[in-house]
Short mmCIF file of N, CA and C in Angstrom, two decimals:
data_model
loop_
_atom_site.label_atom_id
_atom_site.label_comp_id
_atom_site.label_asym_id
_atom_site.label_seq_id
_atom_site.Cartn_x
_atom_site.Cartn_y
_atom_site.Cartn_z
N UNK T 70 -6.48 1.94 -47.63
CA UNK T 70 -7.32 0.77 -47.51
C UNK T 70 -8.78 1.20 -47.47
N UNK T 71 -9.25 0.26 -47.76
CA UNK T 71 -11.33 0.72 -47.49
C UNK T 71 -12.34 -0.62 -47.77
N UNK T 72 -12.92 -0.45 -47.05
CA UNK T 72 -14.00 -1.89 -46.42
C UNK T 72 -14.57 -1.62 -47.79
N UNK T 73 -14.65 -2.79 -48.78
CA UNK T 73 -15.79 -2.85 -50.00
C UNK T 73 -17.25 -3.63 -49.57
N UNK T 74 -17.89 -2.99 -50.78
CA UNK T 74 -19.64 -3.82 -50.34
C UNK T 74 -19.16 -5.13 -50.44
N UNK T 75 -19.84 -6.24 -50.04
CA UNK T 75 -20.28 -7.43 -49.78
C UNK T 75 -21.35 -7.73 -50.96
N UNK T 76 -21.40 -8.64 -51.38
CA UNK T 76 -22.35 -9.22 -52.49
C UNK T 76 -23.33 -10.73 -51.17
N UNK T 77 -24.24 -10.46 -51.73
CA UNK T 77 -25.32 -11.53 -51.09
C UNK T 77 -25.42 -12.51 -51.75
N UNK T 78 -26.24 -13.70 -51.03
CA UNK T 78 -26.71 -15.35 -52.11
C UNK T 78 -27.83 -14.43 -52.73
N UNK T 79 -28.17 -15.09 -53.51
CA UNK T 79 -28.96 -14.85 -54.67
C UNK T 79 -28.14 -13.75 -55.29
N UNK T 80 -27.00 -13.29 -55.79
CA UNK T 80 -26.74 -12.76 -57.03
C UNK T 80 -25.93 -13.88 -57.40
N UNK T 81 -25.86 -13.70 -58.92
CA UNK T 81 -25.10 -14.36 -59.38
C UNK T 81 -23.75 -15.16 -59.82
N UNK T 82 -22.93 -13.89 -59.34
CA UNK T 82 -21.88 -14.36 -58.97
C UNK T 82 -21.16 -14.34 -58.45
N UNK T 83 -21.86 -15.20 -57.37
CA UNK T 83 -21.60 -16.26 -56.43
C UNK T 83 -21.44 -17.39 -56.87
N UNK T 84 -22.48 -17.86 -57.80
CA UNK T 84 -22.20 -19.46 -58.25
C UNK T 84 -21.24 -19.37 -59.18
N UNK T 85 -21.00 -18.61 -60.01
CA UNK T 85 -19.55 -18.41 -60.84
C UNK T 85 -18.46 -18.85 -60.92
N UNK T 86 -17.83 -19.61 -61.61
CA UNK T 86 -16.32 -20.39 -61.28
C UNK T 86 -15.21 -18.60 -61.45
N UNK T 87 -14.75 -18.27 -60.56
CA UNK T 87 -14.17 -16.95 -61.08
C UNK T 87 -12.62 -17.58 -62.39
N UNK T 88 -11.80 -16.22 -62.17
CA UNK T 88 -10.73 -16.52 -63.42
C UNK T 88 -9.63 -16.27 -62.79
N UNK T 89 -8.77 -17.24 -63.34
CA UNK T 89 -7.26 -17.25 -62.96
C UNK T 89 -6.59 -16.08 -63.27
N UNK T 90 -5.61 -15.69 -61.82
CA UNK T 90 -5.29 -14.08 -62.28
C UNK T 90 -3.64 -14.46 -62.64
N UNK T 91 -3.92 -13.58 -63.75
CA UNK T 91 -2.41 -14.12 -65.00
C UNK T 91 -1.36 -12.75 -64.07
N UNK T 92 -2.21 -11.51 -64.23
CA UNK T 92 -1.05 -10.35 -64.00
C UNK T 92 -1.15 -9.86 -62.39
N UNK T 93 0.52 -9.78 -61.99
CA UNK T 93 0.39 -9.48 -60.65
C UNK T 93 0.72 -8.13 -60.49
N UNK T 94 0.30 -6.98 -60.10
CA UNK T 94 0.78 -5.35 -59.95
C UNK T 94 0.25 -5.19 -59.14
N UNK T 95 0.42 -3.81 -58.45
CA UNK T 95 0.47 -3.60 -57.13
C UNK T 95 -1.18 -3.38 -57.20
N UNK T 96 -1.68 -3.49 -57.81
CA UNK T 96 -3.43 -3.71 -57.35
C UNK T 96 -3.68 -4.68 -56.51
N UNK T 97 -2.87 -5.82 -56.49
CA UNK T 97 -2.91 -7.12 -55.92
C UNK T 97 -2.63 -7.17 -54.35
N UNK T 98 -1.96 -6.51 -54.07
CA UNK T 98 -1.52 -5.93 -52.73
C UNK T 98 -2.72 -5.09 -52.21
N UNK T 99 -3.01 -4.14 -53.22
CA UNK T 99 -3.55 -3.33 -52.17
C UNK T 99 -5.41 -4.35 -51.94
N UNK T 100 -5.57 -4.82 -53.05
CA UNK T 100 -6.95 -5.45 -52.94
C UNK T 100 -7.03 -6.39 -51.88
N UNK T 101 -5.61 -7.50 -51.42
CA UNK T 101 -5.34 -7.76 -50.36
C UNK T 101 -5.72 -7.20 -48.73
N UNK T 102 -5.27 -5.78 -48.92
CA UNK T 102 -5.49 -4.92 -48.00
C UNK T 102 -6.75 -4.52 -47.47
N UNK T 103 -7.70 -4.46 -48.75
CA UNK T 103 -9.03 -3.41 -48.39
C UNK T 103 -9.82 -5.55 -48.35
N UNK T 104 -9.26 -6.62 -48.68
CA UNK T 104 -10.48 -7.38 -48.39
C UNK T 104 -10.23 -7.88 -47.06
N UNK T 105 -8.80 -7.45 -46.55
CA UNK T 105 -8.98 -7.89 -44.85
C UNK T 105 -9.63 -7.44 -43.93
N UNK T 106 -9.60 -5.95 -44.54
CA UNK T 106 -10.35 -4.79 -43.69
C UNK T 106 -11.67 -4.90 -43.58
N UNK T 107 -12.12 -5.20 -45.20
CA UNK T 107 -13.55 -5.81 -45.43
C UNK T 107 -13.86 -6.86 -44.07
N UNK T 108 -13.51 -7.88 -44.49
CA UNK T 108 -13.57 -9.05 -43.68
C UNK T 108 -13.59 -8.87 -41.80
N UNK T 109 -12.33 -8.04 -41.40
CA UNK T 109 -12.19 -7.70 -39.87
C UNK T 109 -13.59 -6.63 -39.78
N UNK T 110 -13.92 -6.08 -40.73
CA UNK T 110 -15.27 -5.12 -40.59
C UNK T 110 -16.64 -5.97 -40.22
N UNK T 111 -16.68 -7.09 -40.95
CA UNK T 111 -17.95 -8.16 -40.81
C UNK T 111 -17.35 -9.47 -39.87
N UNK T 112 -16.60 -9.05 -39.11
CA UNK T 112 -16.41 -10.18 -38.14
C UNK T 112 -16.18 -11.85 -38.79
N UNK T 113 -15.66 -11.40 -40.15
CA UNK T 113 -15.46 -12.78 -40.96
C UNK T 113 -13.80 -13.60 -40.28
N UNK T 114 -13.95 -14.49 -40.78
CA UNK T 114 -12.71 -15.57 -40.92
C UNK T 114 -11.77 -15.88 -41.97
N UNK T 115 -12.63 -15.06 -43.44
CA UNK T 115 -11.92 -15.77 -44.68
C UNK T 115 -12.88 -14.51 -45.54
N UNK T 116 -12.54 -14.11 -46.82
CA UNK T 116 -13.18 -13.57 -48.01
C UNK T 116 -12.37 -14.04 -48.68
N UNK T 117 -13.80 -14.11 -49.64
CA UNK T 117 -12.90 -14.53 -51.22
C UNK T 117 -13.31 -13.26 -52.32
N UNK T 118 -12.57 -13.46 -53.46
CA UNK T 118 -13.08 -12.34 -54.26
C UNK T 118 -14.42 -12.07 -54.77
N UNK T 119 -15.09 -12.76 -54.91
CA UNK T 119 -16.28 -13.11 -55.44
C UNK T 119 -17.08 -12.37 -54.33
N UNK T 120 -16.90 -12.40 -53.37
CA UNK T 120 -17.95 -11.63 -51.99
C UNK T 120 -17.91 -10.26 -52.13
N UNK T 121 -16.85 -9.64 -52.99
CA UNK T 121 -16.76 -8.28 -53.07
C UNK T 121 -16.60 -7.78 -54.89
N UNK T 122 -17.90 -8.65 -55.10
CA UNK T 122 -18.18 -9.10 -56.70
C UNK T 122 -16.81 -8.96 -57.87
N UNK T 123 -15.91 -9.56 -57.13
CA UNK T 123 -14.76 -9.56 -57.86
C UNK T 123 -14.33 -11.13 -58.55
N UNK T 124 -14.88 -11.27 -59.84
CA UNK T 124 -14.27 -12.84 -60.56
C UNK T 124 -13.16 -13.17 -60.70
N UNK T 125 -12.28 -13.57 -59.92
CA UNK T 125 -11.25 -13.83 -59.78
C UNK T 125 -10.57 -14.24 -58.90
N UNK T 126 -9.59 -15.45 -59.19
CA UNK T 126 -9.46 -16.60 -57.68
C UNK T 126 -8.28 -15.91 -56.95
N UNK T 127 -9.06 -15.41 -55.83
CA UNK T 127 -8.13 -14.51 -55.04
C UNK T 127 -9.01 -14.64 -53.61
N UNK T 128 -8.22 -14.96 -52.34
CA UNK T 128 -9.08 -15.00 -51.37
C UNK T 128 -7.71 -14.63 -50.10
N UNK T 129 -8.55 -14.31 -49.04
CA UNK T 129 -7.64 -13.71 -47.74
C UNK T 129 -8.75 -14.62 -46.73
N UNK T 130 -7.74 -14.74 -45.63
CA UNK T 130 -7.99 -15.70 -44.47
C UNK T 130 -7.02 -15.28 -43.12
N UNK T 131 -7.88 -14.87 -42.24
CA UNK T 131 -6.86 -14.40 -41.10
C UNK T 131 -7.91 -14.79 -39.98
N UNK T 132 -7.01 -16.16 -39.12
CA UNK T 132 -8.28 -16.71 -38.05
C UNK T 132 -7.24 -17.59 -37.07
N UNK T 133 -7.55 -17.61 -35.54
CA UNK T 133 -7.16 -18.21 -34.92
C UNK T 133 -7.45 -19.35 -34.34
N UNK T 134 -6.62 -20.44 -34.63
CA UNK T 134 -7.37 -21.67 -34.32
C UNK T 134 -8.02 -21.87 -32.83
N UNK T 135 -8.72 -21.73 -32.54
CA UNK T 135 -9.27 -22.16 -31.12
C UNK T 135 -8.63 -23.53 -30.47
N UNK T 136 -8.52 -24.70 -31.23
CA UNK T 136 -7.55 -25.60 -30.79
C UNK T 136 -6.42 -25.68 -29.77
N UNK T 137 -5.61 -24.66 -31.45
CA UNK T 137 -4.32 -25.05 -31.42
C UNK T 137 -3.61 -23.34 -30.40
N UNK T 138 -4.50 -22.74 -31.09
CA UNK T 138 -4.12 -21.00 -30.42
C UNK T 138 -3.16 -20.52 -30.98
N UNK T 139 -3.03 -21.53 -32.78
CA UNK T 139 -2.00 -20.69 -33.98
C UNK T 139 -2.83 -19.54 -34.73
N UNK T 140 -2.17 -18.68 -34.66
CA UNK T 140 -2.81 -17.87 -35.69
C UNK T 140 -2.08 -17.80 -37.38
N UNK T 141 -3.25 -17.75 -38.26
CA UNK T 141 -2.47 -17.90 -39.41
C UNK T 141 -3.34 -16.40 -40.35
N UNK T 142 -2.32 -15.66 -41.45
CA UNK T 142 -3.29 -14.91 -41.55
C UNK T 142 -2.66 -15.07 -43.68
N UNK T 143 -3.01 -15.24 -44.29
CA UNK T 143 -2.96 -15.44 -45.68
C UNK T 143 -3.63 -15.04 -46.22
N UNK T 144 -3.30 -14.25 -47.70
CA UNK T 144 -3.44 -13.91 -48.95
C UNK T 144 -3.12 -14.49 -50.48
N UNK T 145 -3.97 -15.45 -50.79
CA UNK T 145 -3.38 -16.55 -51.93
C UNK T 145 -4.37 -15.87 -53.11
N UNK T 146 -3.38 -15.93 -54.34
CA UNK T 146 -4.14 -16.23 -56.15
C UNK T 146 -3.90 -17.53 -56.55
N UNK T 147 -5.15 -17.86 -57.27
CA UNK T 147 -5.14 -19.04 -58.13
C UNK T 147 -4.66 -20.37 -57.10
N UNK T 148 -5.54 -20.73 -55.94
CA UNK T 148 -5.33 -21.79 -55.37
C UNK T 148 -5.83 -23.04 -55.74
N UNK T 149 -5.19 -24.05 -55.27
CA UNK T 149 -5.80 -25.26 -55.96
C UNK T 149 -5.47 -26.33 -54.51
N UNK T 150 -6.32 -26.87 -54.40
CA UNK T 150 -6.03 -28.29 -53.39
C UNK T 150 -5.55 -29.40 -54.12
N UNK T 151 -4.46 -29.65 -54.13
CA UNK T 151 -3.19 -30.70 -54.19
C UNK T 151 -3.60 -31.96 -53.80
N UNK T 152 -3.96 -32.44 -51.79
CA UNK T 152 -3.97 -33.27 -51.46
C UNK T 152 -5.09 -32.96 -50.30
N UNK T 153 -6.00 -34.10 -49.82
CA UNK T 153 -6.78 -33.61 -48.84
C UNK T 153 -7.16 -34.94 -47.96
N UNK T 154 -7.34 -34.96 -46.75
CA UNK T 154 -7.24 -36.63 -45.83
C UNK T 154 -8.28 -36.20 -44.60
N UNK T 155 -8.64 -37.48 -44.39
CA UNK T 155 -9.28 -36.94 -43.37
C UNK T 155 -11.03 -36.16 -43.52
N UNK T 156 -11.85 -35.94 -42.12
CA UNK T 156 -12.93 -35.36 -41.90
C UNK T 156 -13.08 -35.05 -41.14
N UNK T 157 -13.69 -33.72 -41.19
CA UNK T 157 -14.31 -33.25 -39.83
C UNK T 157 -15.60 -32.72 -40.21
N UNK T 158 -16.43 -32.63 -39.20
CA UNK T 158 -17.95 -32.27 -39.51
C UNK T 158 -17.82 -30.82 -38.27
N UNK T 159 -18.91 -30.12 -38.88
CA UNK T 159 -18.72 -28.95 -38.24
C UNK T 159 -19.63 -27.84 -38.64
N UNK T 160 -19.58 -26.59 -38.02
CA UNK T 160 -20.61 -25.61 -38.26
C UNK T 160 -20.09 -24.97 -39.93
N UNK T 161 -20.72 -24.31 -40.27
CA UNK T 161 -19.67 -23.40 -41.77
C UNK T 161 -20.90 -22.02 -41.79
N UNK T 162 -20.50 -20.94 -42.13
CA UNK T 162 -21.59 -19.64 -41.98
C UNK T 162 -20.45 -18.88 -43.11
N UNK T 163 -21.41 -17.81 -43.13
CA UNK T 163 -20.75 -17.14 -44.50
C UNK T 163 -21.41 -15.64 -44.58
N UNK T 164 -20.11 -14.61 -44.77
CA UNK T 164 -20.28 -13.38 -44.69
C UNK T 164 -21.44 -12.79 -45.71
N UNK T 165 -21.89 -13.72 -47.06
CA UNK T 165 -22.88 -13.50 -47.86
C UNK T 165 -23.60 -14.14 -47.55
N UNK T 166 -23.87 -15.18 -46.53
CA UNK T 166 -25.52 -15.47 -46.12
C UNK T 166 -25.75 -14.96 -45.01
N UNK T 167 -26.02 -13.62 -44.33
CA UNK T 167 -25.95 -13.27 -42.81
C UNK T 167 -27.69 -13.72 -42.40
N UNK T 168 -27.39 -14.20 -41.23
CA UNK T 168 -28.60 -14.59 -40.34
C UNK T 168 -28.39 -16.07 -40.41
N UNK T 169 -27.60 -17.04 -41.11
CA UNK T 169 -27.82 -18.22 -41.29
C UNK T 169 -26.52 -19.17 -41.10
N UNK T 170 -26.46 -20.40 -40.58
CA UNK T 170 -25.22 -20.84 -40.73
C UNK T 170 -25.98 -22.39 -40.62
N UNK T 171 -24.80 -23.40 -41.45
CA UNK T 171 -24.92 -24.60 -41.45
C UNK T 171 -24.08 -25.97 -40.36
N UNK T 172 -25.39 -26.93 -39.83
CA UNK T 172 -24.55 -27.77 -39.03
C UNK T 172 -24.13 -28.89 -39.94
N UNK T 173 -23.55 -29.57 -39.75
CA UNK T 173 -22.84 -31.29 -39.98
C UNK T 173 -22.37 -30.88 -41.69
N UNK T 174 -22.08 -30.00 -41.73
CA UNK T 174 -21.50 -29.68 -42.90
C UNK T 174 -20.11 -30.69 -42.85
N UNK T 175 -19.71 -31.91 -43.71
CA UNK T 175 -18.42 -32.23 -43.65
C UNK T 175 -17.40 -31.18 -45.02
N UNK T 176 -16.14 -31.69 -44.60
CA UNK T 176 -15.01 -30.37 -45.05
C UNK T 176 -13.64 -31.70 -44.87
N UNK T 177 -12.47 -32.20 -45.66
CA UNK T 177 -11.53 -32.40 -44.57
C UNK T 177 -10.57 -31.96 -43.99
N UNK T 178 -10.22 -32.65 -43.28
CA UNK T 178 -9.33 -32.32 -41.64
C UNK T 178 -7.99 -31.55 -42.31
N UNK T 179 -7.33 -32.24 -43.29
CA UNK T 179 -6.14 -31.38 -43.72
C UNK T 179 -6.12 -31.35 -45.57
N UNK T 180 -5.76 -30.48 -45.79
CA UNK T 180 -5.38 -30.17 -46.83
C UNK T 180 -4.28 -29.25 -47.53
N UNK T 181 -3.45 -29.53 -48.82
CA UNK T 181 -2.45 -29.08 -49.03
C UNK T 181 -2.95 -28.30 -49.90
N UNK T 182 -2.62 -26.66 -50.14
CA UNK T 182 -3.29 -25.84 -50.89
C UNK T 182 -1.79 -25.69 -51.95
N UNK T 183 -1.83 -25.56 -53.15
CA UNK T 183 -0.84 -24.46 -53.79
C UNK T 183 -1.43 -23.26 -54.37
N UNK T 184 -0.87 -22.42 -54.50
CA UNK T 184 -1.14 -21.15 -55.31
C UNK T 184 -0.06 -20.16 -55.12
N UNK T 185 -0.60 -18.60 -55.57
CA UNK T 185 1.07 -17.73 -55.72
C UNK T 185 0.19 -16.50 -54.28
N UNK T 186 1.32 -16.15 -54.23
CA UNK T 186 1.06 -15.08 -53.31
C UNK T 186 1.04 -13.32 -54.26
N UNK T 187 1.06 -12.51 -53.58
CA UNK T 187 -0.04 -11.15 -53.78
C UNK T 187 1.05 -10.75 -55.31
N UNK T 188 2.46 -11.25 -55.16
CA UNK T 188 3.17 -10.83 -55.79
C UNK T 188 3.47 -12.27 -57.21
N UNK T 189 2.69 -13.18 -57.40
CA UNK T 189 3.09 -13.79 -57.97
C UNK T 189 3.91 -15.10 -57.86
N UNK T 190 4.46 -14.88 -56.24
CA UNK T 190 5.27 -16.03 -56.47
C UNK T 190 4.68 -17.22 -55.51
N UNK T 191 5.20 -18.72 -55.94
CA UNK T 191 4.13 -19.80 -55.98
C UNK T 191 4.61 -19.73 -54.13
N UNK T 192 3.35 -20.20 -53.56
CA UNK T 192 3.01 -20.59 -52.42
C UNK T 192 2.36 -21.78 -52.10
N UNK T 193 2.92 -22.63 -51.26
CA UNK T 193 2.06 -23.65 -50.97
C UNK T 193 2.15 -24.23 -49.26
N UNK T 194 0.55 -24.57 -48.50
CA UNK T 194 -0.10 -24.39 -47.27
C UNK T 194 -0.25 -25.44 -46.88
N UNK T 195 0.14 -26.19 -46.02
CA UNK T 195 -0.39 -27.77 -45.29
C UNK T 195 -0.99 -27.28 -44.61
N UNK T 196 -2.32 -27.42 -44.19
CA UNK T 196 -3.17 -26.76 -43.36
C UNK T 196 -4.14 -27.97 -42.69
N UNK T 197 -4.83 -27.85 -41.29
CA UNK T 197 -4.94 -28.98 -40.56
C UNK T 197 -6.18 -28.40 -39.86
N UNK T 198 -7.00 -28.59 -39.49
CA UNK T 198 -8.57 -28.04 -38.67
C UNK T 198 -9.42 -26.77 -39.25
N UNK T 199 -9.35 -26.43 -38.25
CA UNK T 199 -9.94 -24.83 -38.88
C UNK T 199 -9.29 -23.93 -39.80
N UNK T 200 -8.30 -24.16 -39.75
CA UNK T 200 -7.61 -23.33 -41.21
C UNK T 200 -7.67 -23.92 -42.31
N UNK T 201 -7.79 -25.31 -42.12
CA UNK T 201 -8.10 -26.45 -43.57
C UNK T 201 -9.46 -26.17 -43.98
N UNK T 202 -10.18 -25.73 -42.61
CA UNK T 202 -12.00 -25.47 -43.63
C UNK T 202 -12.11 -24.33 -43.95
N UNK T 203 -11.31 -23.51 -43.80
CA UNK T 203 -11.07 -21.68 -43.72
C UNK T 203 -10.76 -21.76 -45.10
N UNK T 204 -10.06 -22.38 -45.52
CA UNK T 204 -9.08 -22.40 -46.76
C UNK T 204 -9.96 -23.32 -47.72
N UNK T 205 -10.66 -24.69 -47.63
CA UNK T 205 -11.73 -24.98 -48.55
C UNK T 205 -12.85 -24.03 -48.51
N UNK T 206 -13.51 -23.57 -47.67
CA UNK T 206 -15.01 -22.56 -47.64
C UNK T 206 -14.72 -21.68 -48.75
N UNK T 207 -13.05 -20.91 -49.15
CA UNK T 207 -12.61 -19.59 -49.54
C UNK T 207 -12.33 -20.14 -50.96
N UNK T 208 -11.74 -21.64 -50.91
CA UNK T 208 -11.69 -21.94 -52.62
C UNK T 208 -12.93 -22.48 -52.77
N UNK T 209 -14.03 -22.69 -52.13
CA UNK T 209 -15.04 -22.84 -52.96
C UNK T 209 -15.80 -21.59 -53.30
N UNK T 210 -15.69 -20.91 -52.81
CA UNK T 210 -16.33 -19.86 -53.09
C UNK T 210 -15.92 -19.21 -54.75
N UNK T 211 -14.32 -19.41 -54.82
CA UNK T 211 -14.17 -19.30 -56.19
C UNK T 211 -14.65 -20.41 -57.25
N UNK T 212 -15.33 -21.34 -56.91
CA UNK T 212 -15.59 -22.62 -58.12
C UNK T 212 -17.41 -22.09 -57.96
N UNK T 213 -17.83 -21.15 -57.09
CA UNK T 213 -19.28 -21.13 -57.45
C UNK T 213 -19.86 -21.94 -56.02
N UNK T 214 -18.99 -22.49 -55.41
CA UNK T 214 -20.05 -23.24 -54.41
C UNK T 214 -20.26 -22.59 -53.07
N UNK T 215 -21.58 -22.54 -52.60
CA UNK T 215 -21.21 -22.34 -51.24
C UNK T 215 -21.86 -23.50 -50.18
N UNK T 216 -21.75 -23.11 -48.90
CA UNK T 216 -21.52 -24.21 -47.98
C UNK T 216 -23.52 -24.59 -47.85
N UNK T 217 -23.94 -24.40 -48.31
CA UNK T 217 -25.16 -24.35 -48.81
C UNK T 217 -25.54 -25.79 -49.33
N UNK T 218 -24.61 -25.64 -50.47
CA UNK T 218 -24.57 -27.23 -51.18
C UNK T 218 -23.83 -28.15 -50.88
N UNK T 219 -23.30 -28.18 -49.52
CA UNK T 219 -22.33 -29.16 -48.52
C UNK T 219 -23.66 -29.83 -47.47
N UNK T 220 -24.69 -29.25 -47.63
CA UNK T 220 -25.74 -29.37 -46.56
C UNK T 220 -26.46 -30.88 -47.06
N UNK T 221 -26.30 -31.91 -46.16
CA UNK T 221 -27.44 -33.23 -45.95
C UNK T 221 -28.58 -33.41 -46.49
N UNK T 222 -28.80 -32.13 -45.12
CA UNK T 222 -30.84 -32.34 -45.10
C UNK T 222 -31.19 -30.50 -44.97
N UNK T 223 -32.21 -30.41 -45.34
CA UNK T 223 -32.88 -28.94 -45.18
C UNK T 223 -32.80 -28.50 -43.92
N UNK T 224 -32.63 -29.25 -42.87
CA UNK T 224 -32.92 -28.63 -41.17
C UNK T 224 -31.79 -28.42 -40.50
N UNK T 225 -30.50 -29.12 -41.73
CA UNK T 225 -29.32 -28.25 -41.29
C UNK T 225 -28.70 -26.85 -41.64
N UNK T 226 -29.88 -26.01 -42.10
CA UNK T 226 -29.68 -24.42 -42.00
C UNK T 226 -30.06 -24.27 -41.31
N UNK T 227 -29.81 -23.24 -40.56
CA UNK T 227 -30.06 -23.10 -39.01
C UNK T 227 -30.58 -21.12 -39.13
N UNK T 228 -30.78 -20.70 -38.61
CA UNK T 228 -31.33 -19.13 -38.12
C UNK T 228 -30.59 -19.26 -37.05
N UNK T 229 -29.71 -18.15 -37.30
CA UNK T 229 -29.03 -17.45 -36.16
C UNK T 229 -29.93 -16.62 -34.91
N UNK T 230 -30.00 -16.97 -34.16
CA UNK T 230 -30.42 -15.94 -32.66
C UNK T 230 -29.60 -15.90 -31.87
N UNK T 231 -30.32 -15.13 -30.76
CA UNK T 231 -28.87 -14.34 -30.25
C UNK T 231 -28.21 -15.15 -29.52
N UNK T 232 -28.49 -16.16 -28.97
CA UNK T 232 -28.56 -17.41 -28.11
C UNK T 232 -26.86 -17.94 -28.70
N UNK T 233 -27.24 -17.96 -30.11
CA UNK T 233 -26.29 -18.74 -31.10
C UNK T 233 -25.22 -17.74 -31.74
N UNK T 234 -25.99 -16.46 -31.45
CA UNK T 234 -24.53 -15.69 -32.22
C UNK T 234 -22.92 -16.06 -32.06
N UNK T 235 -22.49 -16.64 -31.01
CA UNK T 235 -21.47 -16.49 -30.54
C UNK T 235 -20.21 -17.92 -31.38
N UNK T 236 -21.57 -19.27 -31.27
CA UNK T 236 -21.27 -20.28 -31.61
C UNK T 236 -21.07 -19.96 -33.16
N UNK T 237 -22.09 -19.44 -33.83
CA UNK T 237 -22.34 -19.27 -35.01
C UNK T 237 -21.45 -18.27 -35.85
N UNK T 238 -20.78 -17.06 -35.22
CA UNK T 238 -20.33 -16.27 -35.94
C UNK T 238 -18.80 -16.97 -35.73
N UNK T 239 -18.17 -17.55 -35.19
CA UNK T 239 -17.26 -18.04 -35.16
C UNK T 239 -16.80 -19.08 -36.67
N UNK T 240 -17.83 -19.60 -37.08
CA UNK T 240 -18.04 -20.12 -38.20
C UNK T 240 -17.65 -19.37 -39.31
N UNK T 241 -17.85 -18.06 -39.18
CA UNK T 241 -18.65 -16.86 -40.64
C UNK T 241 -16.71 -16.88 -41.33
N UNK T 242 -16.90 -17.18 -42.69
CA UNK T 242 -16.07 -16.50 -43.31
C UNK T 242 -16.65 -16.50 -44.84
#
């Protein structure tokens, strides 16, 4: 396994719609591996491929709901949201914008993801709070968007201080 660089906002692709991954071999596994490590390295919630300048809809998510006190930890290709109900408004921060995170960002409350897992075969996620925005933040990141362009008004980017680290990094995936 091994922690890869991180890609920042302002490169390019980031806004990038990435590409559907046709072939599954054991690259898929192990890339799995090194983007969790990535991710548990930057105190994230979620990476997608694109953060570790990789075009291609592939994202990992390992986070415990504060709620509920489920932990869920997933590795999906080629996801797609099915069905989605509901709102919640909430913080959203992101391992490629560090220092910054967004308030009243809305997201909704549940959503049904499909896609295949590391090996190809189809998977599909009913997902409900924080794992439902864990899991939109990570497929948008493959369509090019980030939580950036979920934002209202300009004064809901916020600057992280230390005051806020705690609230704020809880957000970061």
């Amino acid at each position: 396994m091994a922690v890869r660089d991180l890609i920042y906002y302002g490169n390019p692709l980031l806004r990038q719609k990435a590409k559907k991954i046709h072939r599954f071999d054991a690259s898929l596994p192990k890339l799995a591996q090194d983007m969790f490590e990535t991710m548990h390295a930057n105190n994230g919630a979620g990476l997608a491929a694109p953060q570790i300048a990789l075009s291609i809809r592939f994202f990992v998510v390992e986070l415990t709901d504060p709620e509920t006190e489920k932990h869920y930890k997933v590795a999906m290709a080629n996801p797609e949201i099915v069905k989605s109900e509901g709102e919640q408004i909430g913080l959203d921060g992101c391992l490629s914008i560090p220092g910054y995170y967004g308030v009243n960002v809305r997201r909704a409350n549940r959503v049904v993801v499909k896609g295949q897992d590391v090996r190809g075969k189809p998977m599909r996620i009913d997902a409900q709070g924080y794992f439902a925005w864990a899991l939109q933040h990570e497929i948008d990141h493959l369509d090019g968007i980030l939580y950036l362009d979920l934002l209202e008004r300009p004064e809901d980017l916020r600057e992280i201080d230390s005051s806020e680290t705690e609230e704020a990094s809880a957000a970061r995936s």
